[in-house]
Coordinates of C-alpha atoms in Angstrom, one line a residue:
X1 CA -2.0 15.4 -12.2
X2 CA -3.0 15.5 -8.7
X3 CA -4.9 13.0 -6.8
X4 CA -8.9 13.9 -7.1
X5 CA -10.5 11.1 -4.3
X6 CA -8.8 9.8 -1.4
X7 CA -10.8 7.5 0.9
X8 CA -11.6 7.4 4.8
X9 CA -8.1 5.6 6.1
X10 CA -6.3 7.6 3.7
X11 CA -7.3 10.5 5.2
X12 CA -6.9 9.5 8.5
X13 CA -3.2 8.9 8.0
X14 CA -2.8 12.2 6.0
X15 CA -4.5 13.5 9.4
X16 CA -2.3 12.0 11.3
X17 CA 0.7 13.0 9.6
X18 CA 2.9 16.0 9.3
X19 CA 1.2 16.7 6.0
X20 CA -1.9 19.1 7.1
X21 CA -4.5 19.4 4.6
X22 CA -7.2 21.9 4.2
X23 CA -10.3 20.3 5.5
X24 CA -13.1 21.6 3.7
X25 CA -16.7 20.2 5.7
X26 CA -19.5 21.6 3.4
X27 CA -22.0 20.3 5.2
X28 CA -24.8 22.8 7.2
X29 CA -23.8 23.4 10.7
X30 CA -26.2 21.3 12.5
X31 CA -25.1 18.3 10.6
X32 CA -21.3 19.3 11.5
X33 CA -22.1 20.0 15.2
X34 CA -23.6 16.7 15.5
X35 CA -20.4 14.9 14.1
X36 CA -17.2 16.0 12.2
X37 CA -13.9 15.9 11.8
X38 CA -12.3 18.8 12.6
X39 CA -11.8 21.6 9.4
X40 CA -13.3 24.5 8.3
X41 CA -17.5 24.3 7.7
X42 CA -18.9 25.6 5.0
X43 CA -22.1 25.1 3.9
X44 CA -22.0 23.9 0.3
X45 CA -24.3 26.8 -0.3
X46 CA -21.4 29.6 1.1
X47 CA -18.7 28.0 -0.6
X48 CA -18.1 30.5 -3.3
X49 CA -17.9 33.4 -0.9
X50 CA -15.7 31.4 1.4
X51 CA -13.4 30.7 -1.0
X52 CA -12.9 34.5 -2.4
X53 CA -12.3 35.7 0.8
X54 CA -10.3 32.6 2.7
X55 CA -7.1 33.2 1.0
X56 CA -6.2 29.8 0.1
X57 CA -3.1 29.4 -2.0
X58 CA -4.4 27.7 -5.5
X59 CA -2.3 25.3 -4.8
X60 CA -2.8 24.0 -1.0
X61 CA -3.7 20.5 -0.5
X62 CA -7.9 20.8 0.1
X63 CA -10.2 17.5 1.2
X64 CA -13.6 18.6 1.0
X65 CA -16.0 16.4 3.1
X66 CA -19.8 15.7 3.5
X67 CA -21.6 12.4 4.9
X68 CA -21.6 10.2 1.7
X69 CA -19.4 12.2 -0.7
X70 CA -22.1 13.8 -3.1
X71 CA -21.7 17.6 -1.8
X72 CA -18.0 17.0 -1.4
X73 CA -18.0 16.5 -4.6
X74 CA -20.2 19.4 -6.2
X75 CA -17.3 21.9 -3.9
X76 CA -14.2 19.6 -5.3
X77 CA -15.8 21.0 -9.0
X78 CA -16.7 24.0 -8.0
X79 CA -13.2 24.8 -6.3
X80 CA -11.8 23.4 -9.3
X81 CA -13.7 25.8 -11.7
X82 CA -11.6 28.4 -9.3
X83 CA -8.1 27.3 -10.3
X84 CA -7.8 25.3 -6.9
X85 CA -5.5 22.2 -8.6
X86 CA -5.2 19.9 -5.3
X87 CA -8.4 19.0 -4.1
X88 CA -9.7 16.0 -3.0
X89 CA -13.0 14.8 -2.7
X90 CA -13.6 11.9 0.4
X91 CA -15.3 9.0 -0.9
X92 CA -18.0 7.8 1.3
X93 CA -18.1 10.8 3.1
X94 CA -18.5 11.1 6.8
X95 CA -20.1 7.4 6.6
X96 CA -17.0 5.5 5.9
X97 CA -14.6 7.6 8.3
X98 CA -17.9 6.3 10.9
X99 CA -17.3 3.1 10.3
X100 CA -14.1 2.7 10.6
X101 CA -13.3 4.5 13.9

């Protein structure tokens, strides 16, 4: 089974590597405009629609990100519920990748 969390360094090496994940920000787009990561934002609220349209394969490597980890993890389900079998949810959030940069 694939890895469900993966924390801030972890993803900043994954980032940093030759191995591109989808980054997922579900955040709204103030909140991503004032700070973010790079990826792909969509509001927690869009996701569903995103998702039928963005032609993800169901078996891509997908973070999903938010500022503590809460929404991130309400689109890791709900991506889930879609057959999506590699995503991973950023524990922390946006906070811990903060603090460690």
């Amino acid at each position: 089974m694939s890895k469900t969390k993966i924390n801030a360094t972890e993803l900043l090496e994954l980032i940093n590597s030759n191995r591109q994940p989808v980054i997922i920000d579900v955040r709204e787009k103030i909140e991503y405009h004032t700070y973010n990561i790079g990826g792909i934002n969509v509001p927690l609220a869009q996701l569903a629609n995103y998702i039928e349209d963005a032609g993800h394969n169901k078996s891509d490597e997908i973070v999903v990100v938010c500022k503590a980890g809460l929404r991130s993890r309400t689109a890791q389900v709900l991506l889930q519920q879609q057959g999506y079998t590699n995503v991973m949810n950023l524990t922390g959030g946006l906070i811990a990748i903060q603090k460690i940069k």
